[in-house]
Amino acid sequence: MSSFHPKEEKNPRFGHLELSTSGPEECALTGSALLQSPYHNKGSAFTAKERADFNLHGLLPPNVQTLDEQVKRAYEQYASRPNDLAKNTFMTSMKEQNEVLYYRLIQEHLKEMFSIIYTPTEGDAIQNFSRLFRKPAGCFLNIQDRDRVEADLAKFGAPEDVDYIVVSDGGEILGIGDQGVGGILISIAKLVLTTLCAGIHPNRTLPVVLDCGTDNEDLLNDELYLGFRQKREQGKDYDEFVDTFVKAARKLYPHAYIHFEDFGLANARRILEKYTPQMACFNDDIQGTGCVTLAAIMAGLKVAGLTLSDLRMVVFGAGTAGTGIADQVCDAVATESGKSKEDAAKQIWCVDKPGLLLSSQSSSLTSAQKAYARKDEEWQGKDHDSLLSVVKEVKPHVLIGTSTKPKTFTKEVVQEMSKHVERPIILPLSNPTRLHEAQPADINEWSEGKALIATGSPFPPVTYNGKTYEVAECNNSTIFPGVGLGAILSRSRLLTPKMLVSAFKALAAQSPALHDPDKGLLPDVLDVRELSVKVAMAVVKQSVEEGHAQAKDIPSNDEDLEAWVREQMWEPRYREVVRVTEKEANRHAKGLVGVGRVKSSNEE
């Protein structure tokens, strides 16, 4: 049997909290209904007492097993699948049956399975959504049925039941473009990461897709396509649909944190800007990428002996990710230095398809790009059509790649940058790996081992003149789950720029490079749960300081605050299950909460 876990007994200080994870768990489900609940089901690990108490005899093989034994069996089944997509499908099936086993299996094999449950394999699953479809999960909202949005959303719980909503319109997913109704899977995948990385309770999350049609001809011509079969709607109807969803979600689940995911370039930023002043919301493509990249930059600047006020940064690829990074850096410079955002933006140069962004191009620039367009007179008589020419003129400390143009950080670009700064910070972030602007080994060699490097995908260490340098991965999973956890636990009214600054500072403070410059600029994803604790604590403290926190009795000292956060983080372990009557049971105990609920909320 498993050894004693410190949370087996109720926490004497924080066990009363709604999200407490210590002590036994109450349940009113019995028999087959209990086995069908992915949040309560233990399968062969139900103890002899639990089998008797919950009328499970005859429904399970007689041998009682531990979670470790179940993980061993599940991994053997996983490993037997012939390809990555088949492994992804296997994991989806497991999640629908037993949440604890699903998350523990991933936790035990995180490095191996991360690319299966998320990018790139999840992208393949999304592209094949209508062909692999077996069982619906999440909330499907259709632009033609706006009058039904609130009623459809209401099926997933009472006001206090939902903490975290991820919503996508499927417009621009994981570099594979418009995937229509298949966007539900990116909402699910992001929520998996929040649970895995930050202990967000899986039965208190809600994945949503806003089906507005699709411009993907392959989907429109596929007779098996499950989504709304027409061209994607935009304009007024689209905006009203999004607003109807947001208003309904806020009415039904007033404490829920809303995470916008993979909205198209034309919509992502303006939606975020519209709702940020109204509620706690987040866009990972814009803010998550920006925060984790900024954490790497901050660590790199400390290694190089520089500050944000010194920074000169060139962003190559001024799309959603590139301008999102620019925004986070701009906010951080303004916060740290006291400069206006307009002055902080002058430390950033953005290069896109036409070259350096200039004010004279205003009519063809997005609203996000306009903030970083340089005055034409600054560049009169100077070459600004290529990345190399801009690097020569600007002499940046930091070079960011979000262009999806492989091999554009050439030997000439890297060597030019290395001429002018002692420790150039070079971050080729485009995914997948084949789209990286340069290979870390080349950057290391061309800079003669001086460059501080972080990438958008995992890479092995690189060597120059016998010296080994670890390449950090700018993985959003080290930041966005912790930000969400902090916002949820504090019940923050808003998610502010200062809260995001506190988050990336907390992550940057854990950089291995601060202790050894040859180590990575960012911590390994294997440490992500501990990182999420630090990030969440920082967000909670900042929310309290700004007066946005609505949770009661938040501890003021770090030791107590850390214990308070940890007590509310869900863990993939089996808790003792105690039977209660329907009258005594709360909604979770009755199986009424979450996507894997046994029955709909309005069937109670």
Short mmCIF file of N, CA, C and O in Angstrom, two decimals, residues 505-575:
data_model
loop_
_atom_site.label_atom_id
_atom_site.label_comp_id
_atom_site.label_asym_id
_atom_site.label_seq_id
_atom_site.Cartn_x
_atom_site.Cartn_y
_atom_site.Cartn_z
N LYS A 505 8.69 38.16 -12.62
CA LYS A 505 9.81 38.34 -11.68
C LYS A 505 9.99 37.10 -10.81
O LYS A 505 11.13 36.68 -10.53
N ALA A 506 8.88 36.53 -10.37
CA ALA A 506 8.95 35.32 -9.55
C ALA A 506 9.58 34.18 -10.32
O ALA A 506 10.37 33.40 -9.77
N LEU A 507 9.23 34.07 -11.61
CA LEU A 507 9.82 33.02 -12.45
C LEU A 507 11.30 33.30 -12.70
O LEU A 507 12.15 32.41 -12.59
N ALA A 508 11.63 34.55 -13.03
CA ALA A 508 13.03 34.91 -13.32
C ALA A 508 13.92 34.67 -12.10
O ALA A 508 15.09 34.30 -12.24
N ALA A 509 13.36 34.85 -10.91
CA ALA A 509 14.14 34.65 -9.68
C ALA A 509 14.58 33.21 -9.49
O ALA A 509 15.51 32.93 -8.72
N GLN A 510 13.92 32.28 -10.19
CA GLN A 510 14.26 30.85 -10.09
C GLN A 510 15.24 30.41 -11.18
O GLN A 510 15.52 29.23 -11.33
N SER A 511 15.75 31.36 -11.97
CA SER A 511 16.65 31.02 -13.09
C SER A 511 17.93 30.37 -12.60
O SER A 511 18.65 30.93 -11.77
N PRO A 512 18.26 29.19 -13.13
CA PRO A 512 19.55 28.55 -12.77
C PRO A 512 20.75 29.40 -13.18
O PRO A 512 21.81 29.33 -12.56
N ALA A 513 20.58 30.25 -14.23
CA ALA A 513 21.70 31.06 -14.72
C ALA A 513 22.14 32.11 -13.70
O ALA A 513 23.26 32.62 -13.79
N LEU A 514 21.28 32.44 -12.74
CA LEU A 514 21.66 33.42 -11.73
C LEU A 514 22.76 32.87 -10.82
O LEU A 514 23.50 33.64 -10.18
N HIS A 515 22.89 31.55 -10.76
CA HIS A 515 23.90 30.90 -9.92
C HIS A 515 25.07 30.39 -10.74
O HIS A 515 26.18 30.26 -10.23
N ASP A 516 24.80 30.10 -12.02
CA ASP A 516 25.84 29.62 -12.94
C ASP A 516 25.47 30.07 -14.34
O ASP A 516 24.49 29.58 -14.91
N PRO A 517 26.22 31.01 -14.94
CA PRO A 517 25.85 31.56 -16.26
C PRO A 517 25.82 30.55 -17.39
O PRO A 517 25.30 30.85 -18.47
N ASP A 518 26.37 29.37 -17.16
CA ASP A 518 26.31 28.32 -18.18
C ASP A 518 25.07 27.44 -18.06
O ASP A 518 24.86 26.54 -18.86
N LYS A 519 24.26 27.71 -17.02
CA LYS A 519 22.99 27.00 -16.87
C LYS A 519 21.91 27.74 -17.65
O LYS A 519 22.11 28.85 -18.15
N GLY A 520 20.72 27.14 -17.75
CA GLY A 520 19.63 27.72 -18.53
C GLY A 520 19.10 29.01 -17.94
O GLY A 520 19.13 29.21 -16.71
N LEU A 521 18.58 29.88 -18.81
CA LEU A 521 17.99 31.14 -18.36
C LEU A 521 16.69 30.92 -17.59
O LEU A 521 16.29 31.76 -16.80
N LEU A 522 16.04 29.79 -17.84
CA LEU A 522 14.77 29.48 -17.18
C LEU A 522 14.84 28.09 -16.54
O LEU A 522 15.58 27.22 -17.01
N PRO A 523 14.06 27.87 -15.48
CA PRO A 523 14.04 26.54 -14.86
C PRO A 523 13.45 25.49 -15.79
O PRO A 523 12.72 25.81 -16.74
N ASP A 524 13.75 24.25 -15.49
CA ASP A 524 13.23 23.13 -16.28
C ASP A 524 11.75 22.95 -16.01
O ASP A 524 11.27 23.16 -14.90
N VAL A 525 11.00 22.52 -17.04
CA VAL A 525 9.57 22.30 -16.89
C VAL A 525 9.27 21.21 -15.86
O VAL A 525 8.16 21.17 -15.31
N LEU A 526 10.23 20.35 -15.57
CA LEU A 526 10.03 19.33 -14.54
C LEU A 526 9.77 19.94 -13.17
O LEU A 526 9.17 19.31 -12.30
N ASP A 527 10.19 21.18 -12.99
CA ASP A 527 10.01 21.86 -11.70
C ASP A 527 8.76 22.72 -11.68
O ASP A 527 8.59 23.59 -10.81
N VAL A 528 7.86 22.47 -12.61
CA VAL A 528 6.80 23.45 -12.87
C VAL A 528 5.83 23.64 -11.70
O VAL A 528 5.36 24.75 -11.46
N ARG A 529 5.53 22.61 -10.94
CA ARG A 529 4.59 22.80 -9.84
C ARG A 529 5.17 23.71 -8.75
O ARG A 529 4.47 24.55 -8.18
N GLU A 530 6.46 23.54 -8.47
CA GLU A 530 7.10 24.43 -7.50
C GLU A 530 7.17 25.85 -8.05
O GLU A 530 6.99 26.83 -7.31
N LEU A 531 7.42 25.99 -9.34
CA LEU A 531 7.43 27.32 -9.96
C LEU A 531 6.06 27.97 -9.85
O LEU A 531 5.94 29.17 -9.58
N SER A 532 5.01 27.17 -10.07
CA SER A 532 3.65 27.70 -10.01
C SER A 532 3.31 28.21 -8.61
O SER A 532 2.57 29.19 -8.47
N VAL A 533 3.84 27.56 -7.57
CA VAL A 533 3.62 28.04 -6.21
C VAL A 533 4.20 29.45 -6.07
O VAL A 533 3.55 30.36 -5.55
N LYS A 534 5.43 29.63 -6.55
CA LYS A 534 6.10 30.94 -6.45
C LYS A 534 5.35 32.00 -7.25
O LYS A 534 5.15 33.14 -6.78
N VAL A 535 4.96 31.65 -8.46
CA VAL A 535 4.25 32.60 -9.33
C VAL A 535 2.90 32.96 -8.70
O VAL A 535 2.52 34.14 -8.65
N ALA A 536 2.16 31.96 -8.23
CA ALA A 536 0.85 32.21 -7.63
C ALA A 536 0.98 33.11 -6.40
O ALA A 536 0.16 34.03 -6.21
N MET A 537 1.95 32.86 -5.56
CA MET A 537 2.16 33.69 -4.38
C MET A 537 2.39 35.15 -4.77
O MET A 537 1.83 36.07 -4.16
N ALA A 538 3.20 35.35 -5.81
CA ALA A 538 3.49 36.71 -6.26
C ALA A 538 2.24 37.40 -6.77
O ALA A 538 1.99 38.58 -6.48
N VAL A 539 1.42 36.67 -7.52
CA VAL A 539 0.18 37.24 -8.06
C VAL A 539 -0.80 37.56 -6.93
O VAL A 539 -1.43 38.62 -6.93
N VAL A 540 -0.93 36.66 -5.98
CA VAL A 540 -1.83 36.90 -4.84
C VAL A 540 -1.41 38.15 -4.08
O VAL A 540 -2.24 39.02 -3.76
N LYS A 541 -0.13 38.25 -3.77
CA LYS A 541 0.36 39.41 -3.01
C LYS A 541 0.11 40.71 -3.76
O LYS A 541 -0.29 41.72 -3.15
N GLN A 542 0.33 40.70 -5.07
CA GLN A 542 0.12 41.92 -5.85
C GLN A 542 -1.36 42.26 -5.95
O GLN A 542 -1.75 43.42 -5.90
N SER A 543 -2.21 41.23 -6.05
CA SER A 543 -3.65 41.46 -6.08
C SER A 543 -4.12 42.10 -4.78
O SER A 543 -4.94 43.03 -4.78
N VAL A 544 -3.60 41.61 -3.67
CA VAL A 544 -3.93 42.18 -2.36
C VAL A 544 -3.46 43.64 -2.30
O VAL A 544 -4.20 44.54 -1.88
N GLU A 545 -2.22 43.87 -2.75
CA GLU A 545 -1.65 45.22 -2.68
C GLU A 545 -2.47 46.22 -3.50
O GLU A 545 -2.64 47.37 -3.09
N GLU A 546 -2.97 45.78 -4.64
CA GLU A 546 -3.73 46.68 -5.50
C GLU A 546 -5.21 46.76 -5.12
O GLU A 546 -5.97 47.50 -5.75
N GLY A 547 -5.62 45.97 -4.14
CA GLY A 547 -7.00 46.03 -3.69
C GLY A 547 -7.99 45.27 -4.54
O GLY A 547 -9.20 45.51 -4.48
N HIS A 548 -7.49 44.30 -5.34
CA HIS A 548 -8.38 43.53 -6.22
C HIS A 548 -8.78 42.19 -5.63
O HIS A 548 -9.72 41.55 -6.10
N ALA A 549 -8.07 41.72 -4.61
CA ALA A 549 -8.34 40.40 -4.03
C ALA A 549 -9.65 40.42 -3.24
O ALA A 549 -9.87 41.30 -2.41
N GLN A 550 -10.51 39.43 -3.50
CA GLN A 550 -11.79 39.33 -2.81
C GLN A 550 -11.85 38.16 -1.84
O GLN A 550 -12.79 38.06 -1.05
N ALA A 551 -10.85 37.27 -1.89
CA ALA A 551 -10.82 36.14 -0.96
C ALA A 551 -10.57 36.66 0.46
O ALA A 551 -9.87 37.65 0.66
N LYS A 552 -11.15 35.97 1.42
CA LYS A 552 -11.02 36.39 2.80
C LYS A 552 -9.84 35.70 3.48
O LYS A 552 -9.47 34.58 3.15
N ASP A 553 -9.26 36.39 4.44
CA ASP A 553 -8.23 35.83 5.33
C ASP A 553 -7.02 35.29 4.58
O ASP A 553 -6.49 34.22 4.89
N ILE A 554 -6.55 36.03 3.57
CA ILE A 554 -5.33 35.65 2.86
C ILE A 554 -4.14 35.92 3.78
O ILE A 554 -3.99 37.03 4.27
N PRO A 555 -3.29 34.93 4.06
CA PRO A 555 -2.15 35.15 4.96
C PRO A 555 -1.23 36.25 4.44
O PRO A 555 -1.03 36.39 3.23
N SER A 556 -0.65 37.00 5.34
CA SER A 556 0.20 38.12 4.95
C SER A 556 1.68 37.78 4.93
O SER A 556 2.46 38.47 4.26
N ASN A 557 2.11 36.74 5.65
CA ASN A 557 3.53 36.39 5.61
C ASN A 557 3.76 35.23 4.64
O ASN A 557 2.87 34.41 4.40
N ASP A 558 4.96 35.16 4.11
CA ASP A 558 5.26 34.22 3.03
C ASP A 558 5.11 32.76 3.44
O ASP A 558 4.61 31.94 2.66
N GLU A 559 5.51 32.41 4.65
CA GLU A 559 5.43 31.02 5.08
C GLU A 559 3.98 30.54 5.12
O GLU A 559 3.65 29.47 4.61
N ASP A 560 3.12 31.35 5.71
CA ASP A 560 1.71 30.98 5.79
C ASP A 560 1.04 31.04 4.42
O ASP A 560 0.18 30.20 4.11
N LEU A 561 1.42 32.02 3.62
CA LEU A 561 0.84 32.14 2.29
C LEU A 561 1.19 30.93 1.43
O LEU A 561 0.34 30.39 0.71
N GLU A 562 2.42 30.46 1.53
CA GLU A 562 2.82 29.28 0.77
C GLU A 562 2.00 28.06 1.21
O GLU A 562 1.52 27.29 0.36
N ALA A 563 1.81 27.88 2.51
CA ALA A 563 1.00 26.76 3.00
C ALA A 563 -0.44 26.89 2.53
O ALA A 563 -1.09 25.89 2.18
N TRP A 564 -0.96 28.09 2.52
CA TRP A 564 -2.33 28.38 2.07
C TRP A 564 -2.49 28.02 0.59
O TRP A 564 -3.48 27.41 0.19
N VAL A 565 -1.51 28.38 -0.23
CA VAL A 565 -1.55 28.06 -1.67
C VAL A 565 -1.47 26.55 -1.87
O VAL A 565 -2.27 25.95 -2.60
N ARG A 566 -0.51 25.90 -1.21
CA ARG A 566 -0.31 24.46 -1.40
C ARG A 566 -1.54 23.66 -0.97
O ARG A 566 -1.87 22.65 -1.61
N GLU A 567 -2.19 24.07 0.09
CA GLU A 567 -3.37 23.36 0.57
C GLU A 567 -4.47 23.32 -0.48
O GLU A 567 -5.28 22.38 -0.52
N GLN A 568 -4.50 24.32 -1.37
CA GLN A 568 -5.59 24.42 -2.34
C GLN A 568 -5.20 23.92 -3.73
O GLN A 568 -5.99 24.05 -4.67
N MET A 569 -4.02 23.35 -3.86
CA MET A 569 -3.57 22.79 -5.14
C MET A 569 -3.95 21.31 -5.22
O MET A 569 -3.52 20.51 -4.40
N TRP A 570 -4.73 20.97 -6.21
CA TRP A 570 -5.14 19.58 -6.42
C TRP A 570 -3.93 18.73 -6.79
O TRP A 570 -3.03 19.17 -7.52
N GLU A 571 -3.90 17.52 -6.28
CA GLU A 571 -2.81 16.59 -6.57
C GLU A 571 -3.37 15.28 -7.10
O GLU A 571 -4.45 14.84 -6.66
N PRO A 572 -2.66 14.63 -8.01
CA PRO A 572 -3.12 13.32 -8.50
C PRO A 572 -2.78 12.21 -7.52
O PRO A 572 -1.79 11.49 -7.66
N ARG A 573 -3.59 12.09 -6.50
CA ARG A 573 -3.45 11.03 -5.50
C ARG A 573 -4.86 10.63 -5.07
O ARG A 573 -5.79 11.43 -5.15
N TYR A 574 -5.01 9.40 -4.64
CA TYR A 574 -6.31 8.93 -4.18
C TYR A 574 -6.52 9.33 -2.72
O TYR A 574 -5.72 8.99 -1.85
N ARG A 575 -7.61 10.05 -2.49
CA ARG A 575 -7.99 10.38 -1.11
C ARG A 575 -8.99 9.33 -0.62
O ARG A 575 -9.71 8.72 -1.42
#
